[in-house]
CSV table of N, CA, C and O in Angstrom, one decimal:
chain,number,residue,atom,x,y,z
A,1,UNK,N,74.9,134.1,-52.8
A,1,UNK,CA,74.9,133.4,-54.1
A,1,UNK,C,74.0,132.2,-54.0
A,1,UNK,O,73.9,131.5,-53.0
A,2,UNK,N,73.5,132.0,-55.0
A,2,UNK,CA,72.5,131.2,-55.3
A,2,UNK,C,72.8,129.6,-55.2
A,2,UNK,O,73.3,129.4,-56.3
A,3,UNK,N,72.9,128.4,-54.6
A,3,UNK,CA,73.5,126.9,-54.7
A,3,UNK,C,72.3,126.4,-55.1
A,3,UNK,O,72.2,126.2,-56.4
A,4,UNK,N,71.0,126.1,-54.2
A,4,UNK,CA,69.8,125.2,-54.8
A,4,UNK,C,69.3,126.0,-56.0
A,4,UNK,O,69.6,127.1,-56.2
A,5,UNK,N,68.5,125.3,-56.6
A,5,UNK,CA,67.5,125.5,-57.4
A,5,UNK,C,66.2,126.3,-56.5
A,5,UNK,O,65.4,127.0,-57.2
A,6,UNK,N,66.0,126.2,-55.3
A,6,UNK,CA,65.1,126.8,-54.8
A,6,UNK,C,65.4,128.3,-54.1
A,6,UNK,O,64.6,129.1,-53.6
A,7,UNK,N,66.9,128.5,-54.2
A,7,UNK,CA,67.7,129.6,-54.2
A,7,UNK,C,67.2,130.5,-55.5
A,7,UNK,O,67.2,131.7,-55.3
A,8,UNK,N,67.0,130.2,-56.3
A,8,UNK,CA,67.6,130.8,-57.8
A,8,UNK,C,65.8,131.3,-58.1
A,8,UNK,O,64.8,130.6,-58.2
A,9,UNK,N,66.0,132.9,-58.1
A,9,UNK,CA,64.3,133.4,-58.6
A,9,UNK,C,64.7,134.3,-59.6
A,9,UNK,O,65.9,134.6,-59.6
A,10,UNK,N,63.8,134.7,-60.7
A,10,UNK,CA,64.3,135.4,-61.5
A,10,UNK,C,63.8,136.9,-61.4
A,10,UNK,O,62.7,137.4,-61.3
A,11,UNK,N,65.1,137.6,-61.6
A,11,UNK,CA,65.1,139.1,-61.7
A,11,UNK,C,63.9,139.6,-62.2
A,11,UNK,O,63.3,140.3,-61.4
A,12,UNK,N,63.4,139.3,-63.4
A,12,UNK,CA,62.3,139.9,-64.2
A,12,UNK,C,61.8,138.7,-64.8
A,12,UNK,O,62.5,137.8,-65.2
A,13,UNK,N,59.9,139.0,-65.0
A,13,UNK,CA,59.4,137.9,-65.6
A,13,UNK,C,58.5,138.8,-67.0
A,13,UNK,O,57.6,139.5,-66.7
A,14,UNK,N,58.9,138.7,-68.1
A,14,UNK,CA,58.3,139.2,-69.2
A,14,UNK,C,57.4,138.7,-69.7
A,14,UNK,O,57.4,137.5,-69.7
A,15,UNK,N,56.4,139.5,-70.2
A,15,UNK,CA,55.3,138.1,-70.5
A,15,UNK,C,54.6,138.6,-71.7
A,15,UNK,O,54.0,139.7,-71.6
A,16,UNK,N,54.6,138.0,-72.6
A,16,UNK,CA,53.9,138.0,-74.2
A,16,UNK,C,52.7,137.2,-74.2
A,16,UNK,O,52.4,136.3,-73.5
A,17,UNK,N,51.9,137.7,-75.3
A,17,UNK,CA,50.6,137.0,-75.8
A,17,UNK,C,51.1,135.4,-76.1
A,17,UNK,O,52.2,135.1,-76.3
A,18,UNK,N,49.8,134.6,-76.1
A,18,UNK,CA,50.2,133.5,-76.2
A,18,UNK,C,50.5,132.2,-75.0
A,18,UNK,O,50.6,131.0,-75.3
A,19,UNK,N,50.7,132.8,-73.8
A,19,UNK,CA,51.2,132.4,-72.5
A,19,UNK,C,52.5,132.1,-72.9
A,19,UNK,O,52.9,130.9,-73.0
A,20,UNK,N,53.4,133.0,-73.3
A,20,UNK,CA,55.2,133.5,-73.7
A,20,UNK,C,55.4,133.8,-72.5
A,20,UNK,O,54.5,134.6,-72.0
A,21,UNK,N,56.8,133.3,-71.7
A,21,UNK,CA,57.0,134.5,-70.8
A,21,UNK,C,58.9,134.1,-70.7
A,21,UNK,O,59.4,133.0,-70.8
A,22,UNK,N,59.4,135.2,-70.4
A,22,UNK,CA,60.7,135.2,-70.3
A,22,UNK,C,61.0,135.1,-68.9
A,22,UNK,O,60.1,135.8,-68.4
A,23,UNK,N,61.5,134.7,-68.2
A,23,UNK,CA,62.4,134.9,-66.7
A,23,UNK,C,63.7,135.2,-67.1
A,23,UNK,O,64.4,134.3,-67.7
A,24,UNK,N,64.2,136.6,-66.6
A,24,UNK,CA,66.1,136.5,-66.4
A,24,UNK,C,66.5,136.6,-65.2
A,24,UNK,O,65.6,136.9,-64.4
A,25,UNK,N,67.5,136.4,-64.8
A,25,UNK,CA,68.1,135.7,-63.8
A,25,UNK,C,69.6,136.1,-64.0
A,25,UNK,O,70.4,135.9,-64.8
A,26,UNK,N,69.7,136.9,-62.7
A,26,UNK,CA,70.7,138.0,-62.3
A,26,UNK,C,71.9,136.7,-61.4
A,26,UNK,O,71.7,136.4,-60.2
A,27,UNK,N,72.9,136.3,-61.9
A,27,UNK,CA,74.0,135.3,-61.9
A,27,UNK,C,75.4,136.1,-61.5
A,27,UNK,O,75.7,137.1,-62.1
A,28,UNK,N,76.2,135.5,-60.6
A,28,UNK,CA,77.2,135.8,-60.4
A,28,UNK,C,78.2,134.6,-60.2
A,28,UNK,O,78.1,133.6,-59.5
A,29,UNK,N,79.0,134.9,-61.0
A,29,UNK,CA,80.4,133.9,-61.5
A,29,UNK,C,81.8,134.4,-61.1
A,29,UNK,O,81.8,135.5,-60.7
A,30,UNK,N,82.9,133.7,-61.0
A,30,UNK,CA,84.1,133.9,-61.3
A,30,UNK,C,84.3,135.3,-61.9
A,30,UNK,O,84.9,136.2,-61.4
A,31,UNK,N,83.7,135.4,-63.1
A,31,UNK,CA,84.1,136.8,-64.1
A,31,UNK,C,82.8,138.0,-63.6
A,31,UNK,O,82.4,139.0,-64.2
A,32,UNK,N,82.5,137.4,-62.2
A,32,UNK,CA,81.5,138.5,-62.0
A,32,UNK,C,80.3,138.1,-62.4
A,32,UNK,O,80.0,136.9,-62.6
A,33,UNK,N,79.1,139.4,-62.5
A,33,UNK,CA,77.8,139.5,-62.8
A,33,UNK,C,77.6,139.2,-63.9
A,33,UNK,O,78.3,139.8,-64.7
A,34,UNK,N,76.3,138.1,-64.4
A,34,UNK,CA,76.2,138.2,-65.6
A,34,UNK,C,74.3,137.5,-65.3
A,34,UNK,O,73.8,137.2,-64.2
A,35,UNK,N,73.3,137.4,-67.1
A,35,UNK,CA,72.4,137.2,-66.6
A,35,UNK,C,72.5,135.8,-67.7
A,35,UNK,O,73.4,135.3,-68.4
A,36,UNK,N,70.6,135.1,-67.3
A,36,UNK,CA,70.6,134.4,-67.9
A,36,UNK,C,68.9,134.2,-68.5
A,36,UNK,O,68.1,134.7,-67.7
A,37,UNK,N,68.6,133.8,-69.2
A,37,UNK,CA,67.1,134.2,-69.8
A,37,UNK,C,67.2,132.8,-70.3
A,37,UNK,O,68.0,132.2,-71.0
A,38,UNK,N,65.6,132.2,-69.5
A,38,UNK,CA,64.9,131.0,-70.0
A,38,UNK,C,63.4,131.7,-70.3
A,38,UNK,O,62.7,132.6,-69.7
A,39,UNK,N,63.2,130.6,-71.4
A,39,UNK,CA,61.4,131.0,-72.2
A,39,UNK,C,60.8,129.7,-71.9
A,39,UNK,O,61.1,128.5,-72.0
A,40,UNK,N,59.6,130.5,-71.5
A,40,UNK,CA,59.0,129.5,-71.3
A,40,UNK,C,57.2,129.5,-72.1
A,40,UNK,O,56.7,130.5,-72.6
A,41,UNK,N,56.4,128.2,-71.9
A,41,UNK,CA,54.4,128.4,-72.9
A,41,UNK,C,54.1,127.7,-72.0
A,41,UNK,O,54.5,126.6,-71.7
A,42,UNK,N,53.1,128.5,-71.0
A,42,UNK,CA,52.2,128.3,-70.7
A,42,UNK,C,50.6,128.0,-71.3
A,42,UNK,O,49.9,128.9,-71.7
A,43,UNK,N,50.3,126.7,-71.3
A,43,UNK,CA,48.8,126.9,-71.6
A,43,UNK,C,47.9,125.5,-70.6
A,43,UNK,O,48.2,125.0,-69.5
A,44,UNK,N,46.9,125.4,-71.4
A,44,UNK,CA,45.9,124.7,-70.2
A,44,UNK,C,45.7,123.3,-71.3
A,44,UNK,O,46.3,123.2,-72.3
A,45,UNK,N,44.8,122.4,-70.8
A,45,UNK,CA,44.8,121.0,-71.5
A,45,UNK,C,43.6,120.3,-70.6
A,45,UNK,O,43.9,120.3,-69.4
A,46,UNK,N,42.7,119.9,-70.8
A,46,UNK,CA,41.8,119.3,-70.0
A,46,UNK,C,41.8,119.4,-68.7
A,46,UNK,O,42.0,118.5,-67.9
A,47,UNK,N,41.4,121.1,-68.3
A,47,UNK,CA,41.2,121.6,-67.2
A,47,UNK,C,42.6,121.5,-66.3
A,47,UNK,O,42.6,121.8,-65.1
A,48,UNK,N,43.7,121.1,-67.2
A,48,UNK,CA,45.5,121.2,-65.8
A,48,UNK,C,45.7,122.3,-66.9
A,48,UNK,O,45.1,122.4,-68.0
A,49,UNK,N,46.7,123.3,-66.1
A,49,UNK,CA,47.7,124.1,-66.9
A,49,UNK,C,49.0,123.3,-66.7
A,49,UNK,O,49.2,122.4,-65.9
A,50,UNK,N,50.0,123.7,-67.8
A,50,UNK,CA,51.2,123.2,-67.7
A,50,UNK,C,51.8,123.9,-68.2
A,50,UNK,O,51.2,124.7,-68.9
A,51,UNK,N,53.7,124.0,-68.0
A,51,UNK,CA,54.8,124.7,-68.7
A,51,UNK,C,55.7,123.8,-69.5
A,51,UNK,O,56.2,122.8,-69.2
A,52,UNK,N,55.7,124.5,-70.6
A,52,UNK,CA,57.0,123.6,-71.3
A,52,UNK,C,58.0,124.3,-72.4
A,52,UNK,O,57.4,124.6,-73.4
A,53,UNK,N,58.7,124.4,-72.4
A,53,UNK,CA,59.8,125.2,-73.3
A,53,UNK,C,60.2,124.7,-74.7
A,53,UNK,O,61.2,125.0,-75.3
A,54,UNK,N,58.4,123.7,-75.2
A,54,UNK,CA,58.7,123.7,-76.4
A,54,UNK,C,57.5,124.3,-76.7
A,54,UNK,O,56.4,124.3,-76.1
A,55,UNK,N,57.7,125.1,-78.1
A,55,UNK,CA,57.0,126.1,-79.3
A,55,UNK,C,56.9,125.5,-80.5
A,55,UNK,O,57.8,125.0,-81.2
A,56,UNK,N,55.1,125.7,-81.0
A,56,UNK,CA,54.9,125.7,-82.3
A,56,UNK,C,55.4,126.7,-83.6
A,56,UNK,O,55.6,127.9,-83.5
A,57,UNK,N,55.5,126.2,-84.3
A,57,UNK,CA,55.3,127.4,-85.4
A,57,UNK,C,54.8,128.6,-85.1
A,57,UNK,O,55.3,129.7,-85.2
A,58,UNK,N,53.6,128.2,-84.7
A,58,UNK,CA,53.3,129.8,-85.0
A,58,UNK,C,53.7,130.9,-83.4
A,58,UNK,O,53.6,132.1,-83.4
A,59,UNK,N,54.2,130.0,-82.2
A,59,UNK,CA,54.8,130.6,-81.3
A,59,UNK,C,56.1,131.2,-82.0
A,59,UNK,O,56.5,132.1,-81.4
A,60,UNK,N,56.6,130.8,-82.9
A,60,UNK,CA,58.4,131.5,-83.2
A,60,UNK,C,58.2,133.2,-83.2
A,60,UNK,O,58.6,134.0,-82.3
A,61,UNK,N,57.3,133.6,-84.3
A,61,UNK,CA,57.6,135.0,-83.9
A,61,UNK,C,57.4,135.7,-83.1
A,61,UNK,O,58.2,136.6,-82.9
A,62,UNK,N,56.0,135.5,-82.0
A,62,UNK,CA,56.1,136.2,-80.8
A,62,UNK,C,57.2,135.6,-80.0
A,62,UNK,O,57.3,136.2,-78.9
A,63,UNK,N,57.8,135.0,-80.1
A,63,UNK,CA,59.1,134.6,-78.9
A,63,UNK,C,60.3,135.0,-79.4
A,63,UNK,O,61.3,134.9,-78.8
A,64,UNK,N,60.3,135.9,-81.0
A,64,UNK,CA,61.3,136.3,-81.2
A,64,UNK,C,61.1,138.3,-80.6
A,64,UNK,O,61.9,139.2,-80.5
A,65,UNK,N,59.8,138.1,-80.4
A,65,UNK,CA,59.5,140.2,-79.9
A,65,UNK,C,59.8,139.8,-78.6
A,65,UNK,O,60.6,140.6,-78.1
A,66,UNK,N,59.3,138.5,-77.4
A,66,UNK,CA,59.8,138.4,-76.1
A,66,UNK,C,61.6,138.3,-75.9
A,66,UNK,O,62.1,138.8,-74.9
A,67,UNK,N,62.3,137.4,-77.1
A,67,UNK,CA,64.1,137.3,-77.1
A,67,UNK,C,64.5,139.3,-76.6
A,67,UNK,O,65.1,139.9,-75.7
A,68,UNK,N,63.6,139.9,-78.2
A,68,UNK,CA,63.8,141.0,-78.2
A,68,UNK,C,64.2,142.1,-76.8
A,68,UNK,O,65.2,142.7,-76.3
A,69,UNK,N,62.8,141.9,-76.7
A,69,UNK,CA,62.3,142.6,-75.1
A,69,UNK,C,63.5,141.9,-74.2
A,69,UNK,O,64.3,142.7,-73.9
A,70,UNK,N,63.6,140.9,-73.9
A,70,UNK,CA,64.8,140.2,-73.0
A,70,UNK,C,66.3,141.1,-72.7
A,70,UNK,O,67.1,141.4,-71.8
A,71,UNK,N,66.1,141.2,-74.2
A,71,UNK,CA,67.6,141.8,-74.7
A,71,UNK,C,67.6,143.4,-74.1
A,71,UNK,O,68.6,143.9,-73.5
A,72,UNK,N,66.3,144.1,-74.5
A,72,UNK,CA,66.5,145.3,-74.0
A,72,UNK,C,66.9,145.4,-72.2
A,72,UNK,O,67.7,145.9,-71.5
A,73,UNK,N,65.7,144.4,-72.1
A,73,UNK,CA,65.9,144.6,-70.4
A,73,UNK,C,66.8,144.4,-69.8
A,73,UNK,O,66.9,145.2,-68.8
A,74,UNK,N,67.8,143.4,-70.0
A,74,UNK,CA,69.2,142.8,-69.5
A,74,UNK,C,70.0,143.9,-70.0
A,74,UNK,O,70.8,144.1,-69.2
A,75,UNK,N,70.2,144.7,-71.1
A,75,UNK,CA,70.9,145.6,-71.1
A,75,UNK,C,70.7,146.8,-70.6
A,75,UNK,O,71.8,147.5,-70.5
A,76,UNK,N,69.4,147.3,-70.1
A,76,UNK,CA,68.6,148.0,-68.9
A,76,UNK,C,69.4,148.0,-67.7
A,76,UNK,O,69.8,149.0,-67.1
A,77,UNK,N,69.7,146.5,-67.3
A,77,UNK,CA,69.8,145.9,-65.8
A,77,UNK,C,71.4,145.9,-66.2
A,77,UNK,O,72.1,146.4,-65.3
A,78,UNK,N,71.9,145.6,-67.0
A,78,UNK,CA,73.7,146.2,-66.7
A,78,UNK,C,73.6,147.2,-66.4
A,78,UNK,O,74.4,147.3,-65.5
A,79,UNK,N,72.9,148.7,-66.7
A,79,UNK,CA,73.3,149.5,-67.2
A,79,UNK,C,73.1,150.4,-66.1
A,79,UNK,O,73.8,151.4,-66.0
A,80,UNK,N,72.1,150.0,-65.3
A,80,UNK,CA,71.4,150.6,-63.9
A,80,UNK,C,72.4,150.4,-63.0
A,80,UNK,O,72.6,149.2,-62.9
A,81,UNK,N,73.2,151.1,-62.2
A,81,UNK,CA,74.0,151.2,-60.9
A,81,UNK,C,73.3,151.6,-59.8
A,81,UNK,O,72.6,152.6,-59.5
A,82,UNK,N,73.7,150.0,-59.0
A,82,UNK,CA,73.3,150.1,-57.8
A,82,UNK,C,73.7,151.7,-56.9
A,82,UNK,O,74.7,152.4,-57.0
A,83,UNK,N,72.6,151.8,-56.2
A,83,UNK,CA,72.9,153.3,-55.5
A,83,UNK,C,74.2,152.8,-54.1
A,83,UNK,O,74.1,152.0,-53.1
A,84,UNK,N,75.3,153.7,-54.7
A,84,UNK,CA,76.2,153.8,-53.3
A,84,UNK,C,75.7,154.2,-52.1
A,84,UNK,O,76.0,153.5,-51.1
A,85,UNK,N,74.9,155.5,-51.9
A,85,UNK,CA,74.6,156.0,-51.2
A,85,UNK,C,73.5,157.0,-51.6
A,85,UNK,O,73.2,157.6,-52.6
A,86,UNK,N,73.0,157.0,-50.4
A,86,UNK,CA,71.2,158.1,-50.5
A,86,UNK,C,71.7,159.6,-50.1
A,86,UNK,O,70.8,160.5,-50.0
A,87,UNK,N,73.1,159.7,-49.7
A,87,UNK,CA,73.0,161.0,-49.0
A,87,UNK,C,73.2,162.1,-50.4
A,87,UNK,O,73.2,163.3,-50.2
């Protein structure tokens, strides 16, 4: 189980036009397995890139088709069982 922050990588990184990208992040709690999905904009600025998890206007709809996609995938990733066994 995960304690640091430098512990903690994310299951899948989704990535939309725009420098959109989803990370989820496969968590285990008390009640068990569960996931967790942060968004994030990449862009550039006088030759630095930087990240930040706030969106313009016109970022909302493509980060509502990346939510989307999120949603499929995490319900993908419940849905897949781990293999017991190869024999």
């Amino acid at each position: 189980m995960a304690t640091l922050a430098s512990d903690f990588y994310p299951e899948v990184v989704l990535q939309e036009a725009g420098g959109l990208s989803a990370s989820i992040y496969r968590c285990f709690g008390q009640q068990g397995e569960y996931f967790m999905t942060s968004f994030a904009r990449t862009f550039e600025y006088e030759g630095q890139t930087y990240v930040t998890d706030l969106f313009r206007h016109e970022h909302l709809l493509p980060l509502s088709h990346l939510a989307q996609r999120a949603y499929v995938r995490i319900k993908m990733l419940k849905a897949k069982k781990p293999d017991q066994s190869t024999r």
